[in-house]
Amino acid sequence: MVTSLDDAPNPAYICPYDMACSNLERAAQVLKLDAGIVTFLSVPRRVLTVAVPVRLDDGTLRIFAGHRVQHSNILGPYKGGTRFHPAVTLREISGLAMLMTWKCALLGIPYGGAKGGIAVDPRRLSLGELERLTRRYTTELIRDIGPQIDIPAPDVGTSSREMAWMMDTYSMSVGHAVPGVVTGKPLSIGGSKGRDLATGRGVLITVREALASLNLALAGATVAIQGFGKVGAAAALLLRQSGARVVAVSDGSGGITDPHGLDVEQLIEFTRAGGRLVNFGGAKPISNAELLTLPCDVLVPAALENQITEHNAHAIRARLVIEGANAPTTLEADHILEERGIIVLPDILANAGGVVVSYLEWVQGLSYLFWDEDKVNQELEKLMVEAYRRVERQTKALGLPWRLAAYTLAVGRVAEAFMHRGLYP
Ligand code: GLU
């Protein structure tokens, strides 16, 4: 089990925790925040690491390291996804938890921030092993989660299937159905319409607004998307349906490009049937690294962190970078892109569609009243566009890059709440 806060998978990897802390400090300087508050906000409130023993199908017993980091609950219950990925570390999860605090604060939804994860490659487990892993992990966290305490959701490597197991495990433990303990559930157990495409829809809204700010139309705009999972594939589909030209996509195997535009619907069918994009045929194969430096109007990194770094930021040829993933751009890359005049719409704004519809799902569940998809999408549109405009105004008013502007709004909101509430006791 790897549990140290200081482990890093490789020396070139820059941890989201360090990135989030640096951005917090920069925002705090702009806001002239008290140093004590900055320290307070840079440390997660609760850090949990649990052993997750699982009996594998071949009879062996394996122990996985499970984490849940609860960064802040100043504004409301802790909120954030659960990641199943072999590279998960406690430090990474701590950074992603902090990003959730800023994301929820920026969007004005009444949550704090958290993140969970297990260092595991879910593709190497059978369905039964995965279910036992998810249920035991939930059991280990049973006293630390709940609809008013901490509300997990899907993230990289998890989906509505895992949320259903988590909801059931929690509900069995307390003795009655508790849909509000997780979001991103299947519709039949209290999920929300529109949740599956929500992060992609948020990316679409951000791309559309950002192009409009540059007086560019979405119709005909060229977009390259790294990642073809819950975020990338949904964003590709919605962007194409809105008239944009998706010129490249990729998954873990590599990518494909066609300057005339890819048939995204066909690619979704192909990958749903188990196909890997490099084997698609009918479009030119490219590597993930090549995708990032293709000429296009909009680049959407929608996979993992540390994709745009000091090594490739000079070669990016997009006009706009819209962060579908969490922490895909390192601090050095941020500076380089800024100097080159490439606008970066940060993760805490651009990929917030997922947690916004998680919030709408939670609200619907607590009020026992479910909405049609149009109503969900309207509310998402409203919250995303309002947040976009707030950040745009802040960018202009203070002459800051978009990420820093977004951080000043988010950190400012949490700091203000902290000052009103005061320090207990
Ligand atoms: N995992 C998503 C994120 O990083 C969604 C989290 C949620 O819905 O709570 O924003």
Coordinates of C-alpha atoms and ligand atoms in Angstrom, one line a residue:
M1 CA 0.0 0.0 0.0
V2 CA 1.3 3.5 -0.9
T3 CA 0.1 5.9 1.7
S4 CA 2.8 8.6 2.0
L5 CA 1.8 12.2 1.2
D6 CA 5.1 12.6 -0.6
D7 CA 5.0 9.8 -3.1
A8 CA 5.1 10.8 -6.7
P9 CA 4.9 8.3 -9.6
N10 CA 7.7 9.8 -11.5
P11 CA 10.0 12.8 -11.1
A12 CA 8.6 14.7 -14.2
Y13 CA 5.1 14.5 -12.7
I14 CA 3.9 17.7 -11.1
C15 CA 1.3 16.9 -8.5
P16 CA -2.1 18.7 -8.7
Y17 CA -1.7 19.4 -4.9
D18 CA 1.4 21.6 -5.6
M19 CA -0.4 23.3 -8.5
A20 CA -3.5 24.0 -6.5
C21 CA -1.5 25.4 -3.5
S22 CA 0.6 27.7 -5.8
N23 CA -2.6 29.0 -7.4
L24 CA -4.1 29.5 -4.0
E25 CA -1.1 31.6 -2.9
R26 CA -1.2 33.7 -6.0
A27 CA -4.9 34.4 -5.6
A28 CA -4.3 35.2 -1.9
Q29 CA -1.7 37.8 -2.9
V30 CA -4.2 39.5 -5.2
L31 CA -6.8 39.4 -2.5
K32 CA -4.3 40.4 0.2
L33 CA -5.5 37.5 2.4
D34 CA -4.1 36.9 5.9
A35 CA -1.3 34.3 5.8
G36 CA -3.0 32.2 8.5
I37 CA -6.1 31.8 6.3
V38 CA -3.9 30.8 3.3
T39 CA -2.2 28.1 5.4
F40 CA -5.6 27.0 6.7
L41 CA -7.0 26.7 3.2
S42 CA -4.0 24.8 1.8
V43 CA -4.3 22.0 4.3
P44 CA -7.1 19.4 3.9
R45 CA -9.4 19.2 6.9
R46 CA -9.5 15.4 7.0
V47 CA -7.3 12.9 5.2
L48 CA -8.4 9.2 5.2
T49 CA -6.5 6.3 3.9
V50 CA -8.0 2.9 4.3
A51 CA -6.9 -0.7 3.5
V52 CA -9.4 -2.2 1.1
P53 CA -9.0 -6.0 1.1
V54 CA -10.6 -7.9 -1.8
R55 CA -10.8 -11.6 -2.4
L56 CA -9.9 -12.0 -6.1
D57 CA -11.6 -14.6 -8.3
D58 CA -8.5 -16.9 -8.1
G59 CA -8.8 -17.0 -4.3
T60 CA -5.9 -14.7 -3.5
L61 CA -6.4 -11.8 -1.1
R62 CA -5.2 -8.4 -2.3
I63 CA -5.1 -5.2 -0.3
F64 CA -5.7 -1.9 -2.2
A65 CA -5.0 1.6 -0.9
G66 CA -8.2 3.6 -0.7
H67 CA -8.2 7.4 0.0
R68 CA -10.8 10.0 0.7
V69 CA -9.5 13.6 1.2
Q70 CA -12.0 16.1 2.6
H71 CA -10.5 19.5 1.9
S72 CA -13.1 21.9 3.1
N73 CA -16.7 22.0 4.3
I74 CA -16.9 25.7 5.0
L75 CA -19.6 26.2 2.4
G76 CA -21.5 22.9 2.7
P77 CA -21.0 19.1 2.6
Y78 CA -17.8 17.8 1.1
K79 CA -18.3 17.0 -2.5
G80 CA -16.2 15.2 -5.2
G81 CA -15.6 12.2 -7.3
T82 CA -14.1 8.8 -6.7
R83 CA -11.2 7.8 -9.0
F84 CA -10.1 4.3 -9.8
H85 CA -6.7 4.5 -11.5
P86 CA -3.3 2.8 -11.0
A87 CA -1.5 6.2 -10.6
V88 CA -3.7 7.4 -7.7
T89 CA -1.8 8.7 -4.7
L90 CA -2.9 10.4 -1.6
R91 CA -1.1 13.6 -2.6
E92 CA -2.8 13.6 -6.0
I93 CA -6.2 13.1 -4.4
S94 CA -5.5 15.9 -1.9
G95 CA -4.9 18.3 -4.9
L96 CA -8.0 17.1 -6.7
A97 CA -10.0 17.6 -3.4
M98 CA -8.8 21.2 -3.2
L99 CA -9.8 21.8 -6.8
M100 CA -13.3 20.7 -5.9
T101 CA -13.5 23.3 -3.1
W102 CA -12.7 26.0 -5.6
K103 CA -14.9 24.6 -8.3
C104 CA -18.0 24.5 -6.1
A105 CA -17.3 27.9 -4.7
L106 CA -16.8 29.4 -8.1
L107 CA -20.0 28.0 -9.4
G108 CA -21.9 29.2 -6.3
I109 CA -23.1 25.8 -5.3
P110 CA -23.4 25.0 -1.5
Y111 CA -20.6 22.5 -1.2
G112 CA -17.1 22.1 0.0
G113 CA -14.6 19.9 -1.7
A114 CA -13.4 16.3 -1.5
K115 CA -12.0 13.6 -3.6
G116 CA -11.6 9.8 -3.2
G117 CA -9.6 7.2 -5.1
I118 CA -8.2 3.7 -5.1
A119 CA -4.8 2.8 -6.7
V120 CA -6.2 0.1 -9.0
D121 CA -6.5 -0.6 -12.7
P122 CA -10.2 -1.3 -12.9
R123 CA -9.8 -2.9 -16.3
R124 CA -7.8 -5.7 -14.8
L125 CA -10.6 -6.7 -12.3
S126 CA -13.6 -8.8 -13.1
L127 CA -17.0 -7.4 -12.5
G128 CA -17.3 -9.3 -9.2
E129 CA -13.9 -8.1 -8.0
L130 CA -14.8 -4.5 -8.8
E131 CA -18.1 -4.7 -6.9
R132 CA -16.4 -6.2 -3.9
L133 CA -13.7 -3.5 -4.0
T134 CA -16.3 -0.7 -4.3
R135 CA -18.5 -2.1 -1.5
R136 CA -15.6 -2.6 0.9
Y137 CA -14.2 0.8 0.2
T138 CA -17.6 2.3 0.9
T139 CA -17.9 0.3 4.1
E140 CA -14.5 1.7 5.3
L141 CA -15.8 5.2 4.8
I142 CA -19.3 4.6 6.1
R143 CA -19.1 7.0 9.0
D144 CA -17.4 9.7 7.0
I145 CA -19.9 10.0 4.1
G146 CA -23.6 10.9 3.9
P147 CA -26.0 13.3 2.2
Q148 CA -25.1 16.1 4.7
I149 CA -21.5 15.1 5.3
D150 CA -19.6 14.0 2.1
I151 CA -21.2 13.1 -1.2
P152 CA -19.0 11.0 -3.6
A153 CA -19.6 10.9 -7.4
P154 CA -18.0 9.4 -10.5
D155 CA -14.5 10.4 -11.7
V156 CA -11.8 8.7 -13.9
G157 CA -12.4 5.0 -13.9
T158 CA -15.9 5.0 -12.2
S159 CA -19.4 5.5 -13.4
S160 CA -23.1 5.2 -12.4
R161 CA -22.5 1.5 -11.9
E162 CA -20.0 2.1 -9.0
M163 CA -22.3 4.8 -7.6
A164 CA -25.2 2.3 -7.4
W165 CA -23.0 -0.1 -5.4
M166 CA -21.9 2.7 -3.1
M167 CA -25.5 3.9 -2.6
D168 CA -26.6 0.3 -1.9
T169 CA -23.8 -0.4 0.5
Y170 CA -24.5 2.8 2.5
S171 CA -28.2 2.2 2.4
M172 CA -27.9 -1.4 3.7
S173 CA -25.7 -0.2 6.5
V174 CA -28.2 2.4 7.7
G175 CA -31.2 0.3 7.0
H176 CA -33.1 2.4 4.5
A177 CA -32.5 3.8 0.9
V178 CA -30.4 6.9 1.0
P179 CA -30.1 8.2 -2.6
G180 CA -28.5 11.5 -1.5
V181 CA -25.3 9.8 -0.4
V182 CA -23.8 9.8 -3.9
T183 CA -24.5 11.5 -7.2
G184 CA -24.1 10.3 -10.7
K185 CA -26.4 7.4 -9.9
P186 CA -28.5 5.4 -12.5
L187 CA -31.8 7.1 -13.2
S188 CA -33.8 4.2 -11.6
I189 CA -32.4 4.9 -8.2
G190 CA -32.6 8.6 -8.1
G191 CA -30.1 9.8 -10.7
S192 CA -30.8 13.0 -12.7
K193 CA -31.6 13.2 -16.3
G194 CA -28.7 14.9 -18.1
R195 CA -26.0 13.8 -15.6
D196 CA -24.2 11.5 -18.0
L197 CA -23.5 14.2 -20.5
A198 CA -23.2 17.1 -18.0
T199 CA -19.5 17.6 -17.9
G200 CA -19.3 17.5 -21.7
R201 CA -22.2 19.9 -21.9
G202 CA -20.4 22.3 -19.5
V203 CA -17.3 22.0 -21.8
L204 CA -19.6 22.9 -24.8
I205 CA -21.0 25.9 -23.0
T206 CA -17.5 27.1 -22.0
V207 CA -16.1 26.6 -25.6
R208 CA -19.1 28.5 -27.0
E209 CA -18.8 31.4 -24.6
A210 CA -15.0 31.6 -25.0
L211 CA -15.3 31.7 -28.8
A212 CA -18.0 34.3 -28.6
S213 CA -15.7 36.5 -26.4
L214 CA -13.2 36.3 -29.2
N215 CA -16.0 37.1 -31.7
L216 CA -15.7 33.6 -33.2
A217 CA -18.6 31.3 -34.0
L218 CA -18.9 27.8 -32.7
A219 CA -20.1 26.6 -36.2
G220 CA -17.1 25.5 -38.1
A221 CA -14.6 26.0 -35.3
T222 CA -12.0 23.2 -35.2
V223 CA -11.6 21.3 -31.9
A224 CA -9.1 18.7 -30.8
I225 CA -10.0 16.6 -27.8
Q226 CA -7.7 14.5 -25.7
G227 CA -9.6 11.7 -23.9
F228 CA -12.6 9.9 -25.1
G229 CA -14.3 8.9 -21.8
K230 CA -17.2 10.4 -19.9
V231 CA -16.0 14.0 -20.5
G232 CA -14.1 13.8 -23.9
A233 CA -16.7 11.7 -25.8
A234 CA -19.6 13.7 -24.5
A235 CA -17.9 17.0 -25.3
A236 CA -17.0 15.7 -28.8
L237 CA -20.6 14.6 -29.5
L238 CA -22.2 17.8 -28.2
L239 CA -19.7 20.1 -30.0
R240 CA -20.2 18.2 -33.3
Q241 CA -24.0 18.5 -32.9
S242 CA -23.6 22.2 -32.3
G243 CA -21.7 22.6 -35.6
A244 CA -18.1 22.5 -34.5
R245 CA -15.6 20.4 -36.4
V246 CA -14.0 17.8 -34.2
V247 CA -10.6 17.3 -36.0
A248 CA -8.9 14.9 -33.5
V249 CA -9.8 12.6 -30.6
S250 CA -7.7 10.2 -28.5
D251 CA -7.9 7.6 -25.8
G252 CA -5.2 5.8 -23.8
S253 CA -4.2 3.9 -27.0
G254 CA -3.5 7.0 -29.1
G255 CA -5.7 9.1 -31.4
I256 CA -6.9 9.8 -34.8
T257 CA -7.3 13.0 -36.9
D258 CA -9.2 14.2 -39.9
P259 CA -9.0 17.9 -40.8
H260 CA -12.4 17.6 -42.4
G261 CA -14.0 16.5 -39.1
L262 CA -14.5 13.1 -37.5
D263 CA -17.8 11.2 -37.4
V264 CA -18.1 11.3 -33.6
E265 CA -21.3 9.2 -33.4
Q266 CA -19.6 6.4 -35.3
L267 CA -16.5 6.6 -33.0
I268 CA -18.7 6.4 -29.9
E269 CA -20.4 3.3 -31.3
F270 CA -16.9 1.8 -32.1
T271 CA -15.5 2.5 -28.6
R272 CA -18.7 1.3 -26.9
A273 CA -18.2 -2.0 -28.6
G274 CA -14.8 -2.2 -27.0
G275 CA -12.7 -0.7 -29.9
R276 CA -9.6 1.3 -29.2
L277 CA -9.3 4.5 -31.3
V278 CA -5.9 3.6 -32.9
N279 CA -7.6 0.6 -34.5
F280 CA -10.4 2.6 -35.9
G281 CA -9.1 3.0 -39.5
G282 CA -10.6 5.6 -41.8
A283 CA -8.7 8.5 -40.2
K284 CA -5.0 9.2 -39.7
P285 CA -3.6 7.7 -36.5
I286 CA -1.7 10.1 -34.2
S287 CA -0.1 9.9 -30.7
N288 CA -1.6 11.6 -27.7
A289 CA 1.4 14.0 -27.8
E290 CA 0.8 14.9 -31.4
L291 CA -2.9 15.6 -30.7
L292 CA -2.0 18.3 -28.2
T293 CA 0.0 20.3 -30.8
L294 CA -2.3 20.0 -33.8
P295 CA -3.4 23.3 -35.3
C296 CA -7.0 24.0 -34.2
D297 CA -9.1 26.7 -32.7
V298 CA -9.8 24.9 -29.5
L299 CA -7.8 22.2 -27.6
V300 CA -9.8 20.3 -25.0
P301 CA -7.5 18.2 -22.7
A302 CA -10.1 15.8 -21.2
A303 CA -8.1 13.0 -19.8
L304 CA -5.6 13.2 -16.9
E305 CA -3.4 15.8 -15.2
N306 CA 0.1 16.9 -16.5
Q307 CA -0.6 16.8 -20.2
I308 CA 0.4 20.4 -21.2
T309 CA 3.8 21.0 -19.6
E310 CA 6.9 23.1 -20.1
H311 CA 8.0 20.5 -22.7
N312 CA 5.1 21.0 -25.1
A313 CA 3.5 24.3 -24.2
H314 CA 5.7 26.1 -26.8
A315 CA 4.3 23.8 -29.5
I316 CA 0.6 24.2 -28.7
R317 CA -1.2 25.7 -31.8
A318 CA -4.7 26.2 -30.5
R319 CA -6.1 29.6 -29.7
L320 CA -8.0 28.4 -26.7
V321 CA -7.4 25.6 -24.2
I322 CA -10.5 24.5 -22.4
E323 CA -9.7 22.2 -19.5
G324 CA -12.1 19.2 -19.5
A325 CA -9.8 17.3 -17.2
N326 CA -8.7 18.4 -13.8
A327 CA -5.2 19.9 -13.7
P328 CA -4.1 19.1 -17.2
T329 CA -1.9 22.2 -17.5
T330 CA 1.2 22.6 -15.2
L331 CA 2.2 26.0 -13.7
E332 CA 5.1 26.4 -16.1
A333 CA 2.9 25.6 -19.1
D334 CA 0.4 28.2 -17.8
H335 CA 3.1 30.9 -17.9
I336 CA 4.3 29.9 -21.4
L337 CA 0.7 29.8 -22.8
E338 CA 0.0 33.2 -21.2
E339 CA 3.1 34.7 -22.8
R340 CA 2.1 33.3 -26.1
G341 CA -1.4 34.8 -25.8
I342 CA -3.2 31.4 -25.7
I343 CA -6.2 31.7 -23.4
V344 CA -6.7 28.8 -20.9
L345 CA -10.2 28.3 -19.4
P346 CA -9.4 26.6 -16.2
D347 CA -10.7 23.2 -14.9
I348 CA -12.6 24.7 -12.0
L349 CA -14.8 26.6 -14.5
A350 CA -14.6 24.5 -17.7
N351 CA -15.3 21.0 -16.3
A352 CA -17.8 22.2 -13.6
G353 CA -20.8 20.9 -15.5
G354 CA -20.5 17.5 -13.8
V355 CA -20.6 18.7 -10.3
V356 CA -23.3 21.3 -11.1
V357 CA -25.6 18.5 -12.3
S358 CA -24.5 16.4 -9.3
Y359 CA -25.9 19.3 -7.2
L360 CA -29.1 19.4 -9.2
E361 CA -29.4 15.6 -8.7
W362 CA -28.9 16.0 -5.0
V363 CA -31.5 18.8 -4.8
Q364 CA -34.0 16.7 -6.8
G365 CA -33.4 13.7 -4.5
L366 CA -33.8 15.8 -1.3
S367 CA -37.0 17.4 -2.5
Y368 CA -38.4 14.1 -3.9
L369 CA -39.2 15.9 -7.2
F370 CA -37.5 15.0 -10.5
W371 CA -37.2 17.3 -13.4
D372 CA -37.2 16.6 -17.2
E373 CA -34.0 16.9 -19.1
D374 CA -34.7 20.4 -20.5
K375 CA -35.1 21.8 -17.0
V376 CA -31.8 20.2 -15.9
N377 CA -30.0 21.5 -18.9
Q378 CA -31.5 25.0 -18.5
E379 CA -30.3 25.2 -14.9
L380 CA -26.8 23.9 -15.9
E381 CA -26.7 26.5 -18.7
K382 CA -27.6 29.3 -16.3
L383 CA -25.1 28.4 -13.6
M384 CA -22.3 27.8 -16.1
V385 CA -22.9 31.0 -18.1
E386 CA -23.2 33.1 -14.9
A387 CA -19.9 31.7 -13.6
Y388 CA -18.2 32.3 -17.0
R389 CA -19.4 35.9 -17.0
R390 CA -18.1 36.5 -13.4
V391 CA -14.7 35.1 -14.4
E392 CA -14.6 37.2 -17.6
R393 CA -15.5 40.3 -15.7
Q394 CA -12.8 39.6 -13.1
T395 CA -10.2 38.9 -15.8
K396 CA -10.9 42.2 -17.4
A397 CA -11.3 44.2 -14.1
L398 CA -8.0 43.0 -12.6
G399 CA -6.1 42.3 -15.8
L400 CA -5.5 38.6 -14.7
P401 CA -5.3 35.4 -16.7
W402 CA -8.5 33.4 -16.5
R403 CA -7.2 30.8 -14.0
L404 CA -6.0 33.4 -11.5
A405 CA -9.2 35.4 -12.0
A406 CA -11.3 32.2 -11.3
Y407 CA -9.2 31.4 -8.2
T408 CA -9.6 34.9 -6.8
L409 CA -13.4 34.6 -7.0
A410 CA -13.4 31.0 -5.6
V411 CA -10.9 31.6 -2.8
G412 CA -12.4 34.9 -2.0
R413 CA -15.8 33.3 -1.5
V414 CA -14.5 30.6 0.8
A415 CA -12.3 33.1 2.8
E416 CA -15.2 35.4 3.2
A417 CA -17.4 32.5 4.5
F418 CA -14.6 31.5 6.9
M419 CA -14.3 35.0 8.2
H420 CA -18.1 35.2 8.9
R421 CA -18.2 31.8 10.6
G422 CA -15.0 32.5 12.6
L423 CA -12.7 29.9 14.0
Y424 CA -14.2 27.3 16.4
P425 CA -14.1 27.3 19.4
Ligands
GLU1 N1 -15.5 14.1 -10.7 C1 -16.1 15.3 -11.2 C2 -15.2 16.5 -11.0 O1 -14.0 16.3 -10.9 C3 -17.5 15.4 -10.6 C4 -17.6 15.5 -9.1 C5 -19.0 15.5 -8.5 O2 -20.0 15.5 -9.3 O3 -19.1 15.6 -7.3 O4 -15.7 17.6 -11.0

